[in-house]
Amino acid sequence: MTGSGQLPLLFLDVDGPLIPFGAPADQYPIYRSRLDLPAIGSNPLLARVNPGHGLRLSALPCELVWATTWTSDANECLSPRLGLPPLPVVDWPEPSDLDEQDARDGLHWKTRTLVNWAARRPFAWVDDEITDIDRHWVHTCHAAPALLHRVDPRQGITEADYTTLGEWLHRV
Ligand SMILES: [Mg+2]
């Protein structure tokens, strides 16, 4: 390994991949954190975050980046639960005319920003809202390998997802 600058990025969404939703609530285990985080009171869904994801994510050969509407709150609320250090955070630009056009085209509102953020670096993107429109756009507009990996939000990131991500990241 020659330093994190050489590693692919992994853009990580929170709602869906780490906080599963959409199935009956009693299906989801409740994980009590050693950390008594005040945010738990304000967002009970944080108790659905399996802290085991932290080890799995940090074992992947990549640089993790939060790519979520939680923005910097992810470092406050998610990283400690997962045992991860504070991670770089993608800040989302104010909506523009371009976004309206992208929405009409069916492009996800994150896609363009993530490609800009990656700046020609290989990246994986883990999100529950990725479609083939995003994949096609990224493969046309991004000058490096990219894996747009959709996670089922009812389950969150699964073993099968980690296998796919690990294989791709090792290949890159
Ligand atoms: Mg999501």
PDB file of C-alpha atoms and ligand atoms in Angstrom:
ATOM      1  CA  MET A   1       0.000   0.000   0.000  1.00  0.00           C
ATOM      2  CA  THR A   2       1.482   3.338  -0.983  1.00  0.00           C
ATOM      3  CA  GLY A   3      -0.702   5.690   1.048  1.00  0.00           C
ATOM      4  CA  SER A   4      -4.331   6.692   1.098  1.00  0.00           C
ATOM      5  CA  GLY A   5      -3.847   8.960  -1.903  1.00  0.00           C
ATOM      6  CA  GLN A   6      -3.520   5.843  -4.028  1.00  0.00           C
ATOM      7  CA  LEU A   7      -6.617   4.098  -2.742  1.00  0.00           C
ATOM      8  CA  PRO A   8     -10.001   4.254  -4.436  1.00  0.00           C
ATOM      9  CA  LEU A   9     -12.642   6.307  -2.687  1.00  0.00           C
ATOM     10  CA  LEU A  10     -15.748   4.753  -1.195  1.00  0.00           C
ATOM     11  CA  PHE A  11     -18.681   7.148  -1.041  1.00  0.00           C
ATOM     12  CA  LEU A  12     -20.975   5.941   1.695  1.00  0.00           C
ATOM     13  CA  ASP A  13     -24.653   6.747   2.096  1.00  0.00           C
ATOM     14  CA  VAL A  14     -26.228   6.364   5.551  1.00  0.00           C
ATOM     15  CA  ASP A  15     -30.009   5.991   5.218  1.00  0.00           C
ATOM     16  CA  GLY A  16     -30.483   2.594   3.614  1.00  0.00           C
ATOM     17  CA  PRO A  17     -26.953   1.166   3.688  1.00  0.00           C
ATOM     18  CA  LEU A  18     -26.237   1.732   7.411  1.00  0.00           C
ATOM     19  CA  ILE A  19     -29.715   2.566   8.725  1.00  0.00           C
ATOM     20  CA  PRO A  20     -32.008  -0.004   7.101  1.00  0.00           C
ATOM     21  CA  PHE A  21     -35.652   0.908   6.680  1.00  0.00           C
ATOM     22  CA  GLY A  22     -38.771  -0.153   4.849  1.00  0.00           C
ATOM     23  CA  ALA A  23     -39.433  -3.484   6.578  1.00  0.00           C
ATOM     24  CA  PRO A  24     -41.614  -3.825   9.717  1.00  0.00           C
ATOM     25  CA  ALA A  25     -39.780  -2.082  12.560  1.00  0.00           C
ATOM     26  CA  ASP A  26     -39.672  -5.188  14.784  1.00  0.00           C
ATOM     27  CA  GLN A  27     -37.538  -6.922  12.150  1.00  0.00           C
ATOM     28  CA  TYR A  28     -34.565  -4.719  12.959  1.00  0.00           C
ATOM     29  CA  PRO A  29     -32.226  -5.545  15.834  1.00  0.00           C
ATOM     30  CA  ILE A  30     -31.556  -2.737  18.260  1.00  0.00           C
ATOM     31  CA  TYR A  31     -27.868  -2.077  18.879  1.00  0.00           C
ATOM     32  CA  ARG A  32     -27.069  -0.341  22.104  1.00  0.00           C
ATOM     33  CA  SER A  33     -23.979   1.787  21.849  1.00  0.00           C
ATOM     34  CA  ARG A  34     -21.363   2.026  24.585  1.00  0.00           C
ATOM     35  CA  LEU A  35     -21.414   5.684  23.737  1.00  0.00           C
ATOM     36  CA  ASP A  36     -24.296   7.549  25.197  1.00  0.00           C
ATOM     37  CA  LEU A  37     -24.794   9.816  22.268  1.00  0.00           C
ATOM     38  CA  PRO A  38     -27.273  12.622  22.705  1.00  0.00           C
ATOM     39  CA  ALA A  39     -28.317  12.242  19.068  1.00  0.00           C
ATOM     40  CA  ILE A  40     -29.916   8.877  19.853  1.00  0.00           C
ATOM     41  CA  GLY A  41     -32.680  10.728  21.607  1.00  0.00           C
ATOM     42  CA  SER A  42     -33.353  12.800  18.528  1.00  0.00           C
ATOM     43  CA  ASN A  43     -32.999   9.996  16.005  1.00  0.00           C
ATOM     44  CA  PRO A  44     -33.980   6.574  17.356  1.00  0.00           C
ATOM     45  CA  LEU A  45     -33.154   5.002  13.979  1.00  0.00           C
ATOM     46  CA  LEU A  46     -29.463   5.256  14.915  1.00  0.00           C
ATOM     47  CA  ALA A  47     -30.056   2.207  17.115  1.00  0.00           C
ATOM     48  CA  ARG A  48     -30.446   0.225  13.875  1.00  0.00           C
ATOM     49  CA  VAL A  49     -26.812   0.855  12.951  1.00  0.00           C
ATOM     50  CA  ASN A  50     -24.901  -2.388  13.378  1.00  0.00           C
ATOM     51  CA  PRO A  51     -21.566  -1.337  14.912  1.00  0.00           C
ATOM     52  CA  GLY A  52     -19.973  -4.329  13.154  1.00  0.00           C
ATOM     53  CA  HIS A  53     -20.112  -2.351   9.910  1.00  0.00           C
ATOM     54  CA  GLY A  54     -17.214  -0.268  11.188  1.00  0.00           C
ATOM     55  CA  LEU A  55     -14.717  -3.139  11.111  1.00  0.00           C
ATOM     56  CA  ARG A  56     -15.985  -4.393   7.774  1.00  0.00           C
ATOM     57  CA  LEU A  57     -15.769  -0.964   6.188  1.00  0.00           C
ATOM     58  CA  SER A  58     -12.351  -0.149   7.575  1.00  0.00           C
ATOM     59  CA  ALA A  59     -11.037  -3.499   6.271  1.00  0.00           C
ATOM     60  CA  LEU A  60     -11.841  -2.489   2.688  1.00  0.00           C
ATOM     61  CA  PRO A  61      -8.893  -1.140   0.665  1.00  0.00           C
ATOM     62  CA  CYS A  62     -10.340   2.314   0.122  1.00  0.00           C
ATOM     63  CA  GLU A  63     -10.685   5.780   1.583  1.00  0.00           C
ATOM     64  CA  LEU A  64     -14.128   6.113   3.162  1.00  0.00           C
ATOM     65  CA  VAL A  65     -16.063   9.321   2.507  1.00  0.00           C
ATOM     66  CA  TRP A  66     -19.485  10.240   3.854  1.00  0.00           C
ATOM     67  CA  ALA A  67     -21.875  10.921   0.976  1.00  0.00           C
ATOM     68  CA  THR A  68     -25.140  11.488   2.784  1.00  0.00           C
ATOM     69  CA  THR A  69     -27.682  14.120   3.745  1.00  0.00           C
ATOM     70  CA  TRP A  70     -26.329  13.668   7.263  1.00  0.00           C
ATOM     71  CA  THR A  71     -23.255  15.579   6.015  1.00  0.00           C
ATOM     72  CA  SER A  72     -20.963  16.423   8.956  1.00  0.00           C
ATOM     73  CA  ASP A  73     -23.485  15.003  11.448  1.00  0.00           C
ATOM     74  CA  ALA A  74     -22.339  11.590  10.174  1.00  0.00           C
ATOM     75  CA  ASN A  75     -18.992  12.161  11.868  1.00  0.00           C
ATOM     76  CA  GLU A  76     -20.736  13.111  15.087  1.00  0.00           C
ATOM     77  CA  CYS A  77     -23.458  10.454  15.129  1.00  0.00           C
ATOM     78  CA  LEU A  78     -22.262   7.553  12.968  1.00  0.00           C
ATOM     79  CA  SER A  79     -18.469   7.402  13.120  1.00  0.00           C
ATOM     80  CA  PRO A  80     -18.285   6.908  16.927  1.00  0.00           C
ATOM     81  CA  ARG A  81     -20.919   4.159  16.836  1.00  0.00           C
ATOM     82  CA  LEU A  82     -18.933   2.395  14.129  1.00  0.00           C
ATOM     83  CA  GLY A  83     -15.549   2.921  15.765  1.00  0.00           C
ATOM     84  CA  LEU A  84     -14.394   4.888  12.742  1.00  0.00           C
ATOM     85  CA  PRO A  85     -12.335   8.059  12.788  1.00  0.00           C
ATOM     86  CA  PRO A  86     -13.945  11.234  11.453  1.00  0.00           C
ATOM     87  CA  LEU A  87     -14.188  10.804   7.682  1.00  0.00           C
ATOM     88  CA  PRO A  88     -14.103  13.297   4.833  1.00  0.00           C
ATOM     89  CA  VAL A  89     -17.599  14.554   4.054  1.00  0.00           C
ATOM     90  CA  VAL A  90     -19.131  15.466   0.707  1.00  0.00           C
ATOM     91  CA  ASP A  91     -20.862  18.827   0.975  1.00  0.00           C
ATOM     92  CA  TRP A  92     -23.813  19.175  -1.376  1.00  0.00           C
ATOM     93  CA  PRO A  93     -24.071  22.347  -3.430  1.00  0.00           C
ATOM     94  CA  GLU A  94     -27.171  24.513  -3.459  1.00  0.00           C
ATOM     95  CA  PRO A  95     -29.715  23.247  -6.006  1.00  0.00           C
ATOM     96  CA  SER A  96     -29.214  24.734  -9.461  1.00  0.00           C
ATOM     97  CA  ASP A  97     -30.863  24.656 -12.890  1.00  0.00           C
ATOM     98  CA  LEU A  98     -28.516  21.789 -13.705  1.00  0.00           C
ATOM     99  CA  ASP A  99     -30.059  19.749 -10.901  1.00  0.00           C
ATOM    100  CA  GLU A 100     -33.528  20.332 -12.276  1.00  0.00           C
ATOM    101  CA  GLN A 101     -32.388  19.053 -15.641  1.00  0.00           C
ATOM    102  CA  ASP A 102     -30.682  16.074 -14.001  1.00  0.00           C
ATOM    103  CA  ALA A 103     -33.879  15.284 -12.105  1.00  0.00           C
ATOM    104  CA  ARG A 104     -35.835  15.347 -15.368  1.00  0.00           C
ATOM    105  CA  ASP A 105     -33.252  12.995 -16.869  1.00  0.00           C
ATOM    106  CA  GLY A 106     -33.591  10.650 -13.911  1.00  0.00           C
ATOM    107  CA  LEU A 107     -30.049  11.271 -12.674  1.00  0.00           C
ATOM    108  CA  HIS A 108     -29.668  11.051  -8.913  1.00  0.00           C
ATOM    109  CA  TRP A 109     -29.013  14.413  -7.266  1.00  0.00           C
ATOM    110  CA  LYS A 110     -25.748  13.142  -5.766  1.00  0.00           C
ATOM    111  CA  THR A 111     -24.220  11.718  -8.930  1.00  0.00           C
ATOM    112  CA  ARG A 112     -22.749  14.827 -10.534  1.00  0.00           C
ATOM    113  CA  THR A 113     -21.295  16.072  -7.235  1.00  0.00           C
ATOM    114  CA  LEU A 114     -19.654  12.726  -6.483  1.00  0.00           C
ATOM    115  CA  VAL A 115     -17.982  12.580  -9.884  1.00  0.00           C
ATOM    116  CA  ASN A 116     -16.643  16.099  -9.341  1.00  0.00           C
ATOM    117  CA  TRP A 117     -15.485  15.235  -5.832  1.00  0.00           C
ATOM    118  CA  ALA A 118     -13.679  12.095  -7.058  1.00  0.00           C
ATOM    119  CA  ALA A 119     -11.681  14.222  -9.524  1.00  0.00           C
ATOM    120  CA  ARG A 120     -10.679  11.279 -11.747  1.00  0.00           C
ATOM    121  CA  ARG A 121      -9.927   8.999  -8.850  1.00  0.00           C
ATOM    122  CA  PRO A 122     -11.491   5.509  -8.931  1.00  0.00           C
ATOM    123  CA  PHE A 123     -14.486   5.257  -6.633  1.00  0.00           C
ATOM    124  CA  ALA A 124     -17.148   2.955  -5.337  1.00  0.00           C
ATOM    125  CA  TRP A 125     -20.486   4.454  -4.323  1.00  0.00           C
ATOM    126  CA  VAL A 126     -22.764   2.597  -1.924  1.00  0.00           C
ATOM    127  CA  ASP A 127     -26.327   3.884  -1.870  1.00  0.00           C
ATOM    128  CA  ASP A 128     -29.885   2.552  -1.949  1.00  0.00           C
ATOM    129  CA  GLU A 129     -31.051   4.949  -4.683  1.00  0.00           C
ATOM    130  CA  ILE A 130     -28.620   4.207  -7.527  1.00  0.00           C
ATOM    131  CA  THR A 131     -30.109   3.353 -10.908  1.00  0.00           C
ATOM    132  CA  ASP A 132     -28.740   2.390 -14.316  1.00  0.00           C
ATOM    133  CA  ILE A 133     -29.110   6.034 -15.368  1.00  0.00           C
ATOM    134  CA  ASP A 134     -26.460   6.955 -12.783  1.00  0.00           C
ATOM    135  CA  ARG A 135     -24.226   4.072 -13.829  1.00  0.00           C
ATOM    136  CA  HIS A 136     -24.404   5.060 -17.463  1.00  0.00           C
ATOM    137  CA  TRP A 137     -23.735   8.737 -16.715  1.00  0.00           C
ATOM    138  CA  VAL A 138     -20.742   7.957 -14.499  1.00  0.00           C
ATOM    139  CA  HIS A 139     -19.212   5.544 -16.967  1.00  0.00           C
ATOM    140  CA  THR A 140     -19.533   8.221 -19.653  1.00  0.00           C
ATOM    141  CA  CYS A 141     -18.355  11.217 -17.586  1.00  0.00           C
ATOM    142  CA  HIS A 142     -15.849   9.787 -15.102  1.00  0.00           C
ATOM    143  CA  ALA A 143     -12.339   9.080 -16.418  1.00  0.00           C
ATOM    144  CA  ALA A 144     -11.545   6.279 -13.963  1.00  0.00           C
ATOM    145  CA  PRO A 145     -13.130   3.011 -12.829  1.00  0.00           C
ATOM    146  CA  ALA A 146     -16.309   3.378 -10.784  1.00  0.00           C
ATOM    147  CA  LEU A 147     -18.611   0.893  -9.080  1.00  0.00           C
ATOM    148  CA  LEU A 148     -22.111   2.161  -8.338  1.00  0.00           C
ATOM    149  CA  HIS A 149     -23.374  -0.421  -5.893  1.00  0.00           C
ATOM    150  CA  ARG A 150     -27.022  -0.348  -4.907  1.00  0.00           C
ATOM    151  CA  VAL A 151     -27.917  -1.691  -1.481  1.00  0.00           C
ATOM    152  CA  ASP A 152     -31.400  -2.913  -0.550  1.00  0.00           C
ATOM    153  CA  PRO A 153     -32.534  -0.383   2.085  1.00  0.00           C
ATOM    154  CA  ARG A 154     -34.678  -3.007   3.831  1.00  0.00           C
ATOM    155  CA  GLN A 155     -31.535  -4.965   4.727  1.00  0.00           C
ATOM    156  CA  GLY A 156     -28.709  -2.455   4.692  1.00  0.00           C
ATOM    157  CA  ILE A 157     -25.238  -3.574   3.633  1.00  0.00           C
ATOM    158  CA  THR A 158     -25.088  -7.390   3.565  1.00  0.00           C
ATOM    159  CA  GLU A 159     -22.273  -9.953   3.411  1.00  0.00           C
ATOM    160  CA  ALA A 160     -22.910 -10.253  -0.308  1.00  0.00           C
ATOM    161  CA  ASP A 161     -22.478  -6.483  -0.667  1.00  0.00           C
ATOM    162  CA  TYR A 162     -19.158  -6.602   1.200  1.00  0.00           C
ATOM    163  CA  THR A 163     -17.983  -9.429  -1.057  1.00  0.00           C
ATOM    164  CA  THR A 164     -18.826  -7.449  -4.194  1.00  0.00           C
ATOM    165  CA  LEU A 165     -17.187  -4.301  -2.846  1.00  0.00           C
ATOM    166  CA  GLY A 166     -14.082  -6.102  -1.606  1.00  0.00           C
ATOM    167  CA  GLU A 167     -13.550  -7.888  -4.918  1.00  0.00           C
ATOM    168  CA  TRP A 168     -13.961  -4.710  -6.928  1.00  0.00           C
ATOM    169  CA  LEU A 169     -11.745  -2.587  -4.663  1.00  0.00           C
ATOM    170  CA  HIS A 170      -8.978  -5.197  -4.675  1.00  0.00           C
ATOM    171  CA  ARG A 171      -9.129  -5.356  -8.473  1.00  0.00           C
ATOM    172  CA  VAL A 172      -8.888  -1.592  -8.786  1.00  0.00           C
TER     173      VAL A 172
HETATM  174 MG    MG B   1     -30.109   6.414   1.150  1.00  0.00          MG
END
